[in-house]
Coordinates of C-alpha atoms in Angstrom, one line a residue:
M13 CA 140.6 109.7 211.1
L14 CA 140.9 111.0 207.5
E15 CA 143.9 110.0 205.6
S16 CA 145.6 111.8 202.8
R17 CA 145.5 109.2 200.1
P18 CA 141.8 108.6 199.9
L19 CA 141.2 112.3 200.2
R20 CA 143.4 112.9 197.2
M21 CA 141.5 110.2 195.3
F22 CA 138.2 111.8 196.4
H23 CA 139.3 115.2 195.2
E24 CA 140.3 113.7 191.8
V25 CA 136.9 111.9 191.5
V26 CA 135.1 115.1 192.1
R27 CA 137.3 117.0 189.6
T28 CA 137.1 114.4 186.8
G29 CA 133.5 113.2 187.5
S30 CA 134.1 109.4 187.6
Y31 CA 136.1 106.7 189.2
S32 CA 137.7 105.6 185.9
A33 CA 138.8 109.1 184.9
A34 CA 140.3 109.6 188.4
A35 CA 142.1 106.3 188.1
E36 CA 143.6 107.3 184.8
A37 CA 144.7 110.7 186.1
L38 CA 146.3 109.2 189.3
G39 CA 147.7 106.0 187.7
Y40 CA 145.6 103.6 189.7
T41 CA 143.1 101.0 188.6
Q42 CA 139.4 101.8 188.7
P43 CA 138.7 99.1 191.3
A44 CA 141.4 100.6 193.6
I45 CA 139.7 104.0 193.4
S46 CA 136.3 102.3 194.2
Q47 CA 137.8 100.5 197.2
Q48 CA 139.3 103.7 198.6
M49 CA 136.0 105.6 198.2
R50 CA 134.2 102.8 200.1
T51 CA 136.8 103.1 202.8
L52 CA 136.4 106.8 202.9
E53 CA 132.7 106.5 203.2
R54 CA 133.1 104.1 206.1
T55 CA 135.4 106.5 207.8
V56 CA 133.0 109.4 207.6
G57 CA 130.0 107.2 208.3
T58 CA 127.8 108.3 205.4
P59 CA 127.7 108.0 201.6
L60 CA 129.6 110.6 199.6
F61 CA 128.3 109.8 196.1
T62 CA 125.0 108.7 194.5
R63 CA 124.7 107.2 191.0
S64 CA 122.1 108.1 188.4
G65 CA 122.7 105.9 185.4
R66 CA 126.2 106.6 184.2
H67 CA 126.4 109.9 186.2
M68 CA 127.7 110.4 189.7
Q69 CA 126.5 113.1 192.1
L70 CA 127.7 114.2 195.4
T71 CA 125.6 113.7 198.5
E72 CA 125.2 116.6 200.9
A73 CA 128.0 115.2 203.0
G74 CA 130.1 114.8 199.8
E75 CA 129.5 118.4 198.9
V76 CA 130.7 119.5 202.4
L77 CA 133.8 117.4 202.1
A78 CA 134.5 118.6 198.6
R79 CA 134.4 122.2 199.8
H80 CA 137.1 121.5 202.4
V81 CA 139.3 118.9 200.7
Q82 CA 141.3 121.3 198.6
S83 CA 142.4 123.4 201.5
V84 CA 143.2 120.3 203.5
L85 CA 145.4 118.9 200.8
S86 CA 147.0 122.2 200.2
G87 CA 147.8 122.4 203.9
L88 CA 149.3 118.9 203.8
D89 CA 151.4 119.8 200.8
A90 CA 152.7 122.9 202.5
A91 CA 153.5 121.0 205.6
E92 CA 155.4 118.4 203.7
Q93 CA 157.4 121.0 201.8
Q94 CA 158.2 122.9 205.0
V95 CA 159.3 119.7 206.8
A96 CA 161.4 118.7 203.8
A97 CA 162.9 122.2 203.7
I98 CA 163.9 122.0 207.4
K99 CA 165.4 118.6 206.8
N100 CA 167.4 120.0 203.9
L101 CA 168.4 123.1 205.9
A102 CA 166.4 125.4 203.7
T103 CA 164.4 126.9 206.5
G104 CA 163.8 126.8 210.3
R105 CA 163.3 128.9 213.3
I106 CA 166.0 128.9 216.0
R107 CA 165.5 130.6 219.4
V108 CA 168.9 131.8 220.8
C109 CA 169.2 133.1 224.3
A110 CA 172.4 135.1 225.1
F111 CA 173.8 137.6 227.5
P112 CA 174.0 141.2 226.2
S113 CA 177.6 141.4 225.1
A114 CA 177.3 138.1 223.3
S115 CA 174.1 139.3 221.6
A116 CA 175.9 142.4 220.3
T117 CA 178.9 140.5 219.0
I118 CA 178.8 136.7 218.5
V119 CA 175.1 136.5 217.8
A120 CA 175.1 139.5 215.5
A121 CA 178.0 138.1 213.5
A122 CA 176.3 134.6 213.3
V123 CA 173.1 136.1 212.0
T124 CA 175.0 138.0 209.3
H125 CA 176.7 134.7 208.3
L126 CA 173.3 132.8 208.3
K127 CA 171.7 135.5 206.1
A128 CA 174.4 135.1 203.6
T129 CA 174.6 131.3 203.6
R130 CA 171.2 130.0 205.0
P131 CA 168.7 132.8 204.5
G132 CA 165.8 130.4 205.4
I133 CA 167.0 130.0 209.0
R134 CA 165.4 132.7 211.2
V135 CA 167.0 133.5 214.5
Q136 CA 164.8 134.7 217.4
L137 CA 166.8 136.4 220.1
L138 CA 166.2 136.4 223.8
E139 CA 168.5 138.0 226.4
A140 CA 169.3 136.6 229.8
E141 CA 172.3 136.1 232.0
P142 CA 173.4 132.6 233.3
P143 CA 172.1 130.7 235.2
E144 CA 168.7 132.0 234.1
S145 CA 169.6 131.5 230.5
L146 CA 170.4 127.9 231.0
Q147 CA 167.1 127.4 232.8
L148 CA 165.3 128.8 229.9
L149 CA 166.9 126.1 227.7
H150 CA 165.8 123.4 230.1
D151 CA 162.3 124.9 230.2
G152 CA 162.0 124.7 226.4
K153 CA 161.9 128.5 226.0
C154 CA 165.0 128.5 223.6
D155 CA 166.9 126.1 221.4
I156 CA 170.5 127.4 222.0
T157 CA 171.9 129.3 225.0
L158 CA 175.1 131.3 225.1
A159 CA 176.5 131.5 228.6
F160 CA 179.7 132.2 230.4
S161 CA 181.6 130.8 233.3
Y162 CA 184.7 132.0 235.1
D163 CA 188.0 130.2 235.8
G164 CA 187.5 127.2 238.1
M165 CA 183.7 127.4 237.7
S166 CA 182.0 124.4 236.0
E167 CA 178.8 125.7 234.3
V168 CA 177.3 122.5 233.1
E169 CA 177.7 119.1 234.7
E170 CA 174.1 117.9 234.4
S171 CA 173.2 115.4 231.8
G172 CA 171.1 116.2 228.7
L173 CA 173.1 119.3 227.6
S174 CA 175.8 119.6 225.0
Q175 CA 178.4 122.3 225.5
I176 CA 180.2 123.9 222.5
P177 CA 183.1 126.1 223.7
L178 CA 183.3 129.3 221.7
M179 CA 186.0 131.6 223.2
D180 CA 188.0 132.6 226.2
D181 CA 187.3 136.2 227.2
E182 CA 190.1 137.9 229.1
M183 CA 189.1 140.3 231.9
V184 CA 190.6 143.8 231.8
A185 CA 190.9 146.8 234.1
V186 CA 188.9 149.8 232.8
L187 CA 190.3 153.2 233.9
P188 CA 189.8 156.9 233.1
I189 CA 192.2 158.1 230.5
D190 CA 193.9 160.4 233.0
H191 CA 194.3 157.7 235.7
P192 CA 198.0 157.5 236.9
M193 CA 198.1 153.9 235.7
S194 CA 196.6 154.5 232.3
R195 CA 200.0 154.4 230.5
R196 CA 200.9 151.0 232.0
R197 CA 200.9 148.0 229.6
R198 CA 199.6 145.6 232.3
I199 CA 198.4 146.2 235.8
E200 CA 198.7 144.0 238.9
L201 CA 195.2 143.8 240.5
R202 CA 196.6 144.4 244.0
E203 CA 197.9 147.8 242.7
L204 CA 194.3 148.9 242.5
A205 CA 193.5 147.9 246.1
D206 CA 192.8 151.5 247.2
E207 CA 190.5 152.3 244.4
A208 CA 186.7 152.5 244.5
W209 CA 185.1 150.0 242.2
I210 CA 182.1 149.8 239.8
A211 CA 180.8 146.2 240.0
G212 CA 178.9 144.3 237.3
C213 CA 176.3 141.5 237.3
P214 CA 176.0 139.3 240.4
R215 CA 178.0 136.4 238.9
C216 CA 180.7 138.8 237.7
R217 CA 180.8 140.6 241.0
T218 CA 181.2 137.3 242.9
T219 CA 184.2 136.3 240.8
F220 CA 185.7 139.8 241.0
V221 CA 185.5 139.8 244.9
Q222 CA 187.1 136.4 245.0
S223 CA 189.9 137.6 242.7
C224 CA 190.5 140.6 245.0
A225 CA 190.6 138.4 248.0
A226 CA 193.2 136.2 246.3
A227 CA 195.2 139.4 245.6
G228 CA 195.1 140.3 249.3
F229 CA 192.4 143.0 249.6
E230 CA 188.7 143.6 249.9
P231 CA 187.4 145.9 247.2
E232 CA 185.3 149.0 248.1
I233 CA 182.4 148.7 245.7
A234 CA 181.0 152.2 245.2
F235 CA 178.4 151.3 242.6
S236 CA 176.8 148.2 241.0
T237 CA 175.2 148.0 237.6
D238 CA 174.4 145.3 234.9
D239 CA 174.6 148.0 232.2
N240 CA 177.9 147.9 230.4
L241 CA 177.6 151.4 229.0
A242 CA 176.5 152.8 232.4
M243 CA 179.6 151.2 233.9
Q244 CA 181.9 152.9 231.5
S245 CA 180.2 156.2 232.0
L246 CA 180.6 155.9 235.8
V247 CA 184.3 155.1 235.4
V248 CA 184.7 158.3 233.3
A249 CA 182.7 160.2 235.9
G250 CA 185.3 159.3 238.5
V251 CA 183.0 157.1 240.6
G252 CA 185.5 154.2 240.5
V253 CA 187.4 151.8 238.2
A254 CA 186.1 148.5 236.9
V255 CA 187.0 145.1 235.7
M256 CA 185.2 144.1 232.5
P257 CA 185.4 141.3 229.9
S258 CA 187.2 142.2 226.7
L259 CA 184.2 141.1 224.7
V260 CA 182.3 144.1 226.0
L261 CA 185.0 146.5 224.7
A262 CA 184.7 145.1 221.2
F263 CA 181.5 147.1 220.8
L264 CA 181.5 149.7 223.6
R265 CA 184.3 152.1 224.3
H266 CA 184.0 155.5 225.9
P267 CA 186.5 157.9 224.3
K268 CA 187.8 158.9 227.7
L269 CA 188.5 155.3 228.8
V270 CA 191.5 153.0 228.6
A271 CA 191.5 149.2 229.2
R272 CA 194.5 147.3 230.5
P273 CA 195.2 143.6 230.9
L274 CA 195.4 142.4 234.5
R275 CA 197.7 140.2 236.4
P276 CA 196.9 137.5 237.5
V277 CA 195.1 136.9 234.2
T278 CA 191.4 136.0 234.7
H279 CA 189.2 134.6 231.9
R280 CA 185.6 133.8 231.5
S281 CA 184.8 131.0 229.1
V282 CA 181.9 131.6 226.6
S283 CA 180.1 128.5 225.3
A284 CA 177.0 127.6 223.4
Y285 CA 174.7 125.1 225.0
T286 CA 171.8 123.0 223.7
L287 CA 169.9 119.9 224.5
K288 CA 171.8 116.8 223.2
D289 CA 168.8 115.8 221.1
F290 CA 168.7 119.2 219.5
T291 CA 172.1 118.7 217.9
Q292 CA 170.5 116.2 215.5
I293 CA 168.2 119.0 214.1
P294 CA 169.9 120.4 211.0
A295 CA 168.9 124.0 211.6
T296 CA 170.2 123.9 215.2
A297 CA 173.5 122.3 214.1
T298 CA 173.9 124.9 211.3
T299 CA 173.3 127.7 213.8
L300 CA 175.9 126.3 216.2
E301 CA 178.4 126.2 213.3
A302 CA 177.5 129.8 212.5
L303 CA 178.2 130.8 216.1
Q304 CA 181.6 129.1 215.9
T305 CA 182.4 130.9 212.6
A306 CA 181.2 134.2 214.1
V307 CA 183.8 134.0 216.9
G308 CA 186.5 133.6 214.4
T309 CA 185.5 136.8 212.6
L310 CA 185.5 138.9 215.8
R311 CA 188.5 141.1 216.4
P312 CA 189.7 140.8 220.0
A313 CA 189.2 143.9 222.0
E314 CA 192.4 146.0 221.5
T315 CA 192.9 146.8 225.2
G316 CA 194.9 150.0 225.7
T317 CA 194.4 151.5 222.2
R318 CA 193.6 154.9 223.8
A319 CA 197.1 155.0 225.3
K320 CA 198.6 155.2 221.8
T321 CA 198.3 159.0 222.2
T322 CA 201.0 158.8 224.9
P323 CA 204.0 156.7 225.5
E324 CA 203.4 153.4 227.3
I325 CA 205.5 152.5 230.4
G326 CA 205.8 149.6 232.8

């Protein structure tokens, strides 16, 4: 296997034309250069130089090696610089997997922060809901996963993962603006027992049905969709009402909708996950810090802002 030090010496011998000149340029003794050239010739298995009096000439093998050595050394230099840059947080690629509402809020704010503070860190975004997103982390398809879990649900108990809590995301009732309860400050879930419902992703739907059961009724689910904008449009169209996370309403809000806090209060916890070994990689640690910073810059969804056009009761 070719090593970098004798290759650098070989390149200098070719450039300067002699062992002694290469030794002077590199700060070595002439015997040290000679020894390294003999070692290099043993490694490649053929002579690289011939001598004619005081002059040195490259053999055919030496000419081939000389044509390639500059690009090899340039590649090594570039690799060393890039590794050093990653070590010093100057650069790095981080693959982040997140669910859609986190992509549009937390990740977007984190990328903005990184561009301002660590422009060499490049974020590649994938989208997936848990538990698929966590499996992608285990499979090596991403470096950081943003996932959510609901009250009483333990998302990660397996070894090898680090969990970094980011925020608690309160669930709210989403109603048409002309709904009889649209002017209420807060709504008891059981008060909506007779409504038709628009249900969300499978995990959200399961938690919603359990919450309804705890409130004493079984919901009539008229429509199911993973699309947050479609869910809001269906509510406006009168297909049913919905329960959505406040985080969604931070970037989506139909002008003919209102959102109201629910009793009993239900939250989903949003966390970042990574393999424990990854926390030692500077670019990963910096991205996790950026995600935590991003959460602090997000304004909580101002549930009920549409009701400011009319008095609130209840």
